[in-house]
Amino acid sequence: MGMTFAQKVLANRSGNGHVEVGQIVTVSPDHVLTHDNTAAIIGKITDELDKYGVVNPELLIIVLDHVIPAATEKNAAEHKKIREYVNKHSIKNFFDIGEGICHQVVYENGFALPGGLILGSDSHTCSYGAVGTFSSGIDRTESAALMLTGETWLKVPPTIKITLNGILNPPVSAKDLVLHIIGDIGADGANYCAVEFHGDIANLQMDDRFTIANMGIEMGAKIAVFPVDEITESFLTEHGVSPDMYDAVFADPDASYIQELVYNLDEIKPVLSCPHTVDNVKQVSEIRELEIDQCLIGTCTNGRLSDLRVAAEILKGKIIARNIRLLILPASKRIYREAMQEGLFEIFINAGAVILPPGCGPCLGAHQGALAPGEICLSTANRNFKGRMGCKDAEIYLASPATVAASAITGKITNPEDVK
Amino acid sequence: MKVWKYGNDINTDMLFPGKYTYTCSTVDEIKPHLLEDLDPDFASQVQSGDILFAGKNFGCGSSREQPALGLKAVGIKAIVAESFARIFFRASINQGLLLIECRDAVSAFKEGDSVDIDIASGTINVGGKEFTFPKLPDEIMAISDAGGLLEYTRKKLAGRNL
């Protein structure tokens, strides 16, 4: 019997020829990602860091993105503590405020390699499945232990195979596709599992794959991974990663799957996740006319240049509704600069939007754009949990950049297919 | 001993709101906000030895470990659920917080039932009915038995340096 992608990577990384689903293996990741939570992580192991040091400074990637620029004295003190730690332990892969959201920074700097293994103290670490990396989220304590030992255990997951046939009809996007899938299988539909995407992958660009892989955790997945193809290779080459720097891993044709699903992309329609769970998915046409208060376009799910271009095309020459606050959150400094150079900011500002610095912004409710009781936010982010954006009595709907941009103009949830 | 019972898909924002993730850093700061948006009575009334029951996918969402850390610190003896989200599952092992995956025990539980857990034999008694739950593999139990991953790691590092 052949092996799935997950089996193969974990077999390679644990020094086994073959691993079975359910087997526990010891692995050493290529990188461990932490962000503003680095302060709490190093606080757990102050004495051990003094005694043993960091096992390998190259292992760590630290990106300040969650509450940037610091909102309070406490945040500022934590950022300061992280900078001191970075200097003391000569940690090269440190990205200070304004570089971008950690997942976009990892991706743009070529840290995520096909066939590689990355763990991170952020649940959306699963994003790098877009380039064929085995990547998954862990808690803070585990990152602390990894800083000291460089190794941990993983259980070999069973795998769900999702075959994507055909092509999406714009304005339907990868976000609509992944929300549709989550609506089908549920928030725990892939719990403990790997998800492999197969089929007409060439019809999905890298930004599409990143959006889909990013939301793997919203179906409970350990990893959500795409096979490496020419599109991946050219993306990696553009970001300084040549093919001799990695060994792509592909599932065997006779690998065994616990579930197989097939989607025809031309049948997918604009959808949204309704409060308060990501799997509460409905067609946009069922909810339209609902009045909203705030729109958010960006985040690690949909803050890439192609997302901002889609939004700008809809917003060009338009002004957002009087009752709307529109927040634009580019995922990285690179995207911020490119969007600015392309004139997208001019369009957004003329439409009445506020452009936020590249970071996590309002997504987790820690600062910037929190909601008031009774308010409704339509967002391109990945979570709509109760209280997520700072207020338990507010509601969050999740949708694609096109749906959010179209809705910002009307002030109500609007199907982008109806915008002329 | 009180049993607290909740439903399906209890996510990390319900267990510990995201807005506190960068304002509360110590366990004592975390405790008052546990389950704040799910059950406002929980934090003030929970006592050491209490047990949590829940449906499927308990702890889904963020990699936020504050719920596991806080629930361990207030003395929750075990969380019994139909299933757990994987990051929360790891986080709980890493804090030495006992998780029991047992669908039948959850469905059997009625308000007022006594609950008795025997870790060694892998059994849970709910209102007089006994159910078994799968034990974790030895290498993972070793982390929990050490009192959590930090203690486990400290011992491992000390061993290497002998």
Coordinates of C-alpha atoms in Angstrom, one line a residue, chain A residues 24 35-37 44-45 48 52 66-67 74-75 78 121-123 136-142 144-145 148-149 151-155 187-188 191-192 217 220-222 276-277 279 364-366 383 385-388 390 392, chain B residues 9 11-14 17-19 21-26 29 36-37 56-57 60-66 69 83-87 89-95 101 137 139-140 143 149-150 153-154 156-158 160-161:
Chain A
I24 CA 3.6 8.4 16.9
H35 CA 4.8 36.0 17.0
D36 CA 3.9 38.5 19.7
N37 CA 3.3 35.4 21.9
K44 CA 8.1 30.1 30.6
I45 CA 11.8 29.1 30.1
E48 CA 16.5 27.1 30.8
Y52 CA 21.1 25.7 27.8
H66 CA -0.7 40.5 16.3
V67 CA -0.9 43.8 18.1
K74 CA 2.1 46.1 28.2
N75 CA 2.2 45.2 24.5
E78 CA 6.4 42.5 25.5
S121 CA 2.2 28.8 17.8
D122 CA -0.6 30.0 15.6
S123 CA -3.4 27.9 14.3
S136 CA 0.6 22.8 11.6
G137 CA -0.3 24.8 14.7
I138 CA 0.9 24.0 18.2
D139 CA 0.5 25.8 21.5
R140 CA 2.9 28.2 23.2
T141 CA 4.3 25.6 25.6
E142 CA 5.3 23.3 22.8
A144 CA 9.0 26.8 24.3
A145 CA 10.0 23.1 24.5
L148 CA 15.2 24.1 23.9
T149 CA 15.2 20.7 22.2
E151 CA 12.1 18.1 18.5
T152 CA 8.6 17.0 19.2
W153 CA 6.1 14.1 18.5
L154 CA 3.5 14.0 15.8
K155 CA 0.8 11.4 15.2
A187 CA -15.9 22.6 11.6
D188 CA -14.6 19.2 12.8
N191 CA -10.4 16.9 12.8
Y192 CA -7.0 15.2 13.3
I217 CA -7.9 24.5 10.5
G220 CA -10.1 20.9 12.0
A221 CA -7.3 19.7 9.7
K222 CA -3.8 19.1 10.9
H276 CA -21.1 32.3 15.1
T277 CA -19.4 29.3 13.4
D279 CA -19.4 26.0 9.1
L364 CA -8.7 38.7 16.8
G365 CA -10.3 41.6 18.6
A366 CA -7.2 42.8 20.4
R383 CA -13.2 33.2 12.0
F385 CA -16.6 33.1 16.6
K386 CA -18.8 34.9 19.2
G387 CA -16.6 37.6 20.7
R388 CA -13.9 37.2 18.1
G390 CA -13.8 42.1 20.8
K392 CA -19.7 39.0 22.3
Chain B
D9 CA -17.9 23.3 18.9
N11 CA -14.2 27.3 20.6
T12 CA -11.1 29.1 22.0
D13 CA -12.8 32.5 21.9
M14 CA -15.6 31.1 24.1
P17 CA -11.7 35.7 24.6
G18 CA -9.1 36.9 22.1
K19 CA -9.2 40.4 23.4
T21 CA -4.6 37.3 24.8
Y22 CA -2.2 40.2 25.0
T23 CA -3.5 41.8 28.2
C24 CA -3.4 38.8 30.5
S25 CA -0.1 36.9 30.8
T26 CA -0.1 35.2 34.2
E29 CA -4.8 37.1 35.2
E36 CA -16.4 34.5 30.0
D37 CA -18.6 34.7 26.9
K56 CA -17.9 17.4 19.8
N57 CA -14.9 19.4 18.7
C60 CA -11.6 24.3 18.2
G61 CA -10.1 27.5 16.8
S62 CA -6.9 29.2 17.8
S63 CA -3.6 27.8 19.1
R64 CA -4.5 29.7 22.3
E65 CA -3.3 27.7 25.3
Q66 CA -4.8 29.9 28.0
L69 CA -3.5 26.5 31.3
S83 CA -14.2 14.8 20.6
F84 CA -11.5 17.5 21.0
A85 CA -9.9 19.8 18.4
R86 CA -6.3 18.7 17.9
I87 CA -4.4 21.8 19.0
F89 CA -5.7 18.3 22.7
R90 CA -2.0 18.8 22.5
A91 CA -2.2 21.9 24.6
S92 CA -3.9 20.0 27.4
I93 CA -1.4 17.2 27.3
N94 CA 1.3 19.9 27.5
Q95 CA -0.3 21.3 30.7
E101 CA -12.9 11.3 24.8
P137 CA 0.0 6.0 24.1
E139 CA 5.1 8.2 25.1
I140 CA 2.4 10.8 25.4
I143 CA 4.5 14.1 29.1
L149 CA 5.7 19.4 28.7
L150 CA 7.9 21.9 30.4
T153 CA 11.6 18.9 28.9
R154 CA 13.4 20.1 32.0
K156 CA 15.1 15.5 29.6
L157 CA 17.6 18.3 29.4
A158 CA 18.9 17.7 32.8
R160 CA 21.4 15.0 28.8
N161 CA 23.7 17.1 30.8

